[in-house]
Short mmCIF file of C-alpha atoms in Angstrom, two decimals:
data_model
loop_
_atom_site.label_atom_id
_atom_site.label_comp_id
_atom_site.label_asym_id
_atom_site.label_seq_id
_atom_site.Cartn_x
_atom_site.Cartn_y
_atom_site.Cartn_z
CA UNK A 1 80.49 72.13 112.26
CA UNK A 2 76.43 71.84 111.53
CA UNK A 3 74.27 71.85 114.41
CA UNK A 4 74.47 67.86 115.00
CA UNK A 5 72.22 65.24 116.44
CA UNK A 6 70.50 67.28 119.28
CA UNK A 7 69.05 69.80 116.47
CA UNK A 8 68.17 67.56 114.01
CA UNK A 9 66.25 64.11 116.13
CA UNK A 10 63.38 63.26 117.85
CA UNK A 11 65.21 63.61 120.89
CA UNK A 12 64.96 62.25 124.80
CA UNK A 13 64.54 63.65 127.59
CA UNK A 14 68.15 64.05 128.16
CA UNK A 15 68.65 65.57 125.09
CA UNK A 16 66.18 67.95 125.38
CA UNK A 17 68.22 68.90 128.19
CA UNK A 18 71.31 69.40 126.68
CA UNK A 19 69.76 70.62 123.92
CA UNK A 20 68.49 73.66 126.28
CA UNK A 21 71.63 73.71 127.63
CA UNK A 22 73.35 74.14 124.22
CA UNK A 23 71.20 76.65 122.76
CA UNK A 24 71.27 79.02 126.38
CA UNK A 25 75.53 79.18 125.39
CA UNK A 26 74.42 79.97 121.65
CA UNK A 27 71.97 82.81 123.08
CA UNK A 28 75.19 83.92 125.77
CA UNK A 29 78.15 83.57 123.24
CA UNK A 30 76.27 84.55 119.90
CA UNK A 31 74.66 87.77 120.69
CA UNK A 32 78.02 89.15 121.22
CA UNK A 33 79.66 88.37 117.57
CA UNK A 34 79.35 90.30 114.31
CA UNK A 35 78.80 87.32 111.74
CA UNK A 36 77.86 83.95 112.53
CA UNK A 37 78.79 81.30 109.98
CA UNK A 38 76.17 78.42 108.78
CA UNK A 39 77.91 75.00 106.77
CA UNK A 40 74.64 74.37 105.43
CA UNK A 41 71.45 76.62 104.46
CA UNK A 42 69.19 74.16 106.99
CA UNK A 43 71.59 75.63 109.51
CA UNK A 44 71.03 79.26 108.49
CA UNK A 45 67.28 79.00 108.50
CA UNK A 46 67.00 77.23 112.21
CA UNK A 47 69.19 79.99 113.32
CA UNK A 48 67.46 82.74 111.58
CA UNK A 49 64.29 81.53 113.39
CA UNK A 50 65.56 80.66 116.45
CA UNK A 51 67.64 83.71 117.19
CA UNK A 52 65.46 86.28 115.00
CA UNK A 53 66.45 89.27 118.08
CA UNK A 54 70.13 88.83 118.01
CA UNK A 55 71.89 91.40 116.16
CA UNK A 56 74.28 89.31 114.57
CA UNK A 57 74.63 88.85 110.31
CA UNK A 58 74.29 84.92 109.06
CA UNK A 59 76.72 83.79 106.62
CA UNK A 60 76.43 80.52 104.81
CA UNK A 61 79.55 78.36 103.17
CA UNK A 62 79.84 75.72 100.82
CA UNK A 63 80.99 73.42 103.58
CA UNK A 64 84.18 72.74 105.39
CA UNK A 65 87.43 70.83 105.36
CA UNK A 66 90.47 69.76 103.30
CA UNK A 67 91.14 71.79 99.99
CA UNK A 68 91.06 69.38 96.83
CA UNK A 69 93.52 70.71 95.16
CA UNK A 70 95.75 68.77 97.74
CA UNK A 71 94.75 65.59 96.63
CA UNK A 72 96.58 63.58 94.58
CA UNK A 73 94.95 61.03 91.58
CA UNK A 74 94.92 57.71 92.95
CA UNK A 75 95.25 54.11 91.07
CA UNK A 76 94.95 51.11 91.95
CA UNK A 77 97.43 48.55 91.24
CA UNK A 78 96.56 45.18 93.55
CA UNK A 79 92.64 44.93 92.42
CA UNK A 80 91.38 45.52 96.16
CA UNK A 81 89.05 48.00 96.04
CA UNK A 82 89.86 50.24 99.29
CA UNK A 83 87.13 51.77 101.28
CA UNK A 84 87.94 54.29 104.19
CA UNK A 85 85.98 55.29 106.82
CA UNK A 86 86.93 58.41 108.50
CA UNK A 87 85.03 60.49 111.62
CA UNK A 88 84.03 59.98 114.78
CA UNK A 89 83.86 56.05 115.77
CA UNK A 90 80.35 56.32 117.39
CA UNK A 91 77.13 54.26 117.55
CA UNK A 92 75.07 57.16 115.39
CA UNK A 93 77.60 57.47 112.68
CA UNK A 94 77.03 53.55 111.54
CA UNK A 95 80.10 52.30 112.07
CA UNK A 96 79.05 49.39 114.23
CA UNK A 97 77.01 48.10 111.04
CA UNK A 98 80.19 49.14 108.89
CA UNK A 99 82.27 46.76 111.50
CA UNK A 100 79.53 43.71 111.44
CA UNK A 101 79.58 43.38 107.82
CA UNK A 102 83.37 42.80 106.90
CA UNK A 103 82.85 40.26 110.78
CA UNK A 104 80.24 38.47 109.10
CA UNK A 105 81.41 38.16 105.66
CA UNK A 106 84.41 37.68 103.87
CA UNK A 107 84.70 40.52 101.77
CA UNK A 108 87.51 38.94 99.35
CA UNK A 109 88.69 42.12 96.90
CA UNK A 110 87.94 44.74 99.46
CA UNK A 111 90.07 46.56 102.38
CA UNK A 112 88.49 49.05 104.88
CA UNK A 113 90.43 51.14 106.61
CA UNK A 114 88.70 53.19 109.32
CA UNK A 115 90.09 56.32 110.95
CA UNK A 116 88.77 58.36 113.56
CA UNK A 117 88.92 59.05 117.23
CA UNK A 118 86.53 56.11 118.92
CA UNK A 119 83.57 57.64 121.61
CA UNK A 120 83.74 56.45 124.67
CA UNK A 121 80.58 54.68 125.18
CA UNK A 122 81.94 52.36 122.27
CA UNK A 123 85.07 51.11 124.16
CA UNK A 124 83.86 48.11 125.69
CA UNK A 125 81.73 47.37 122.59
CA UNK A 126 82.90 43.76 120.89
CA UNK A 127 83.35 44.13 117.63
CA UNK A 128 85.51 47.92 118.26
CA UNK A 129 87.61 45.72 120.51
CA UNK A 130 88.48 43.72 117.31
CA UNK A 131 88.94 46.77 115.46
CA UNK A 132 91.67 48.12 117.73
CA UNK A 133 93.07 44.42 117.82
CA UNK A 134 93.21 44.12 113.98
CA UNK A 135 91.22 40.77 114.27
CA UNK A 136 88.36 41.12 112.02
CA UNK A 137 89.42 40.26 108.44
CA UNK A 138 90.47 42.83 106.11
CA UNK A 139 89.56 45.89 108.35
CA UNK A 140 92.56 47.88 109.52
CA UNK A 141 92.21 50.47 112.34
CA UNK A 142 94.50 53.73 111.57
CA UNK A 143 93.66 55.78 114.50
CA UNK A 144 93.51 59.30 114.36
CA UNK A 145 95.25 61.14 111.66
CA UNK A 146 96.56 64.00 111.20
CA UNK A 147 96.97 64.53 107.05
CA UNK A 148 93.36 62.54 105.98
CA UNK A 149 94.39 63.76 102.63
CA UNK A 150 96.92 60.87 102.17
CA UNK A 151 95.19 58.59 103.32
CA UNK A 152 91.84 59.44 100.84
CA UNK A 153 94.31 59.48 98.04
CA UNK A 154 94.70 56.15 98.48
CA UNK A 155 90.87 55.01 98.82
CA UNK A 156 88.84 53.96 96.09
CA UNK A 157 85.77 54.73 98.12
CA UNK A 158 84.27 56.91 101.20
CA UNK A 159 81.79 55.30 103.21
CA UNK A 160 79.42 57.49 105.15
CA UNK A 161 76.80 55.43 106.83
CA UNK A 162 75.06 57.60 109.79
CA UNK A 163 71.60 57.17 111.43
CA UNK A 164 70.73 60.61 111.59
CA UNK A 165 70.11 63.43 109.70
CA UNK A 166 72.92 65.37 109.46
CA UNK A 167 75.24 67.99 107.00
CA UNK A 168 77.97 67.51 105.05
CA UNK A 169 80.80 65.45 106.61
CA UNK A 170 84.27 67.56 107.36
CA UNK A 171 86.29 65.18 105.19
CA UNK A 172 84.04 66.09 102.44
#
């Protein structure tokens, strides 16, 4: 995946920590490969700077994930526009503001269904407890799945709400 939140913020000290911590396994675990493999050309540039004495070649794709040609056309025959949100349920990714406006308003004509593995620290927080209880109206909680090409197929749209810079999302 990109190089995440601890590359790309105006981090604290803890992070500066584990971003020295990351970047000393980069320096251990890199130097030793023949190609290293950037999602994104902000990727390939940071480690072209950063690591300008390892002897390793840089490679950049056009992303990750799912191949389209497994998706199927999808239609929708009830009116209710269906929204999906699917990644990691954490605090930086948005989903807590996702959450708080279907709690605070009744979104008549629209369905979100939100998929994803939730972070620890987000547990205990109130409004994922109603998620996992399927209490907040027209929000349903799908878990983790396995084959997030069915489930896409049957969205209208992808929400991708995050509070930090980062690449392009897997399920892209």
């Amino acid at each position: 995946t990109g190089l995440g939140r601890f590359f790309k913020n105006e981090p604290n000290l803890i992070e500066v920590l584990i971003k020295k911590i990351i970047l000393l396994n980069y320096r251990l675990f890199l130097n030793h490969r023949d190609t290293i493999i950037c999602l994104n050309s902000s990727d390939y540039e940071y480690f072209s700077s950063e690591f300008k004495k390892c002897k390793f070649n840089l490679e950049v794709v056009n992303g990750e994930g799912y191949q389209r040609k497994n998706m199927k056309p999808y239609q929708s025959v009830t009116g209710v526009t269906k929204l999906l949100y699917a990644g990691r349920l954490m605090e930086q990714k948005g989903i807590i503001e996702l959450l708080s406006v279907f709690e605070k308003h009744t979104m008549e004509g629209y369905e979100l269904n939100v998929a994803g593995i939730i972070d620890p620290s987000l547990i205990s927080d109130p409004l994922v407890k109603k998620l996992t209880d399927g209490t907040i109206y027209n929000v349903n909680y799908l878990g983790v799945v396995k084959e997030i090409e069915d489930v896409i197929s049957e969205c209208d749209v992808i929400l991708l709400p995050t509070k930090y810079q980062e690449g392009l999302p897997r399920i892209l």
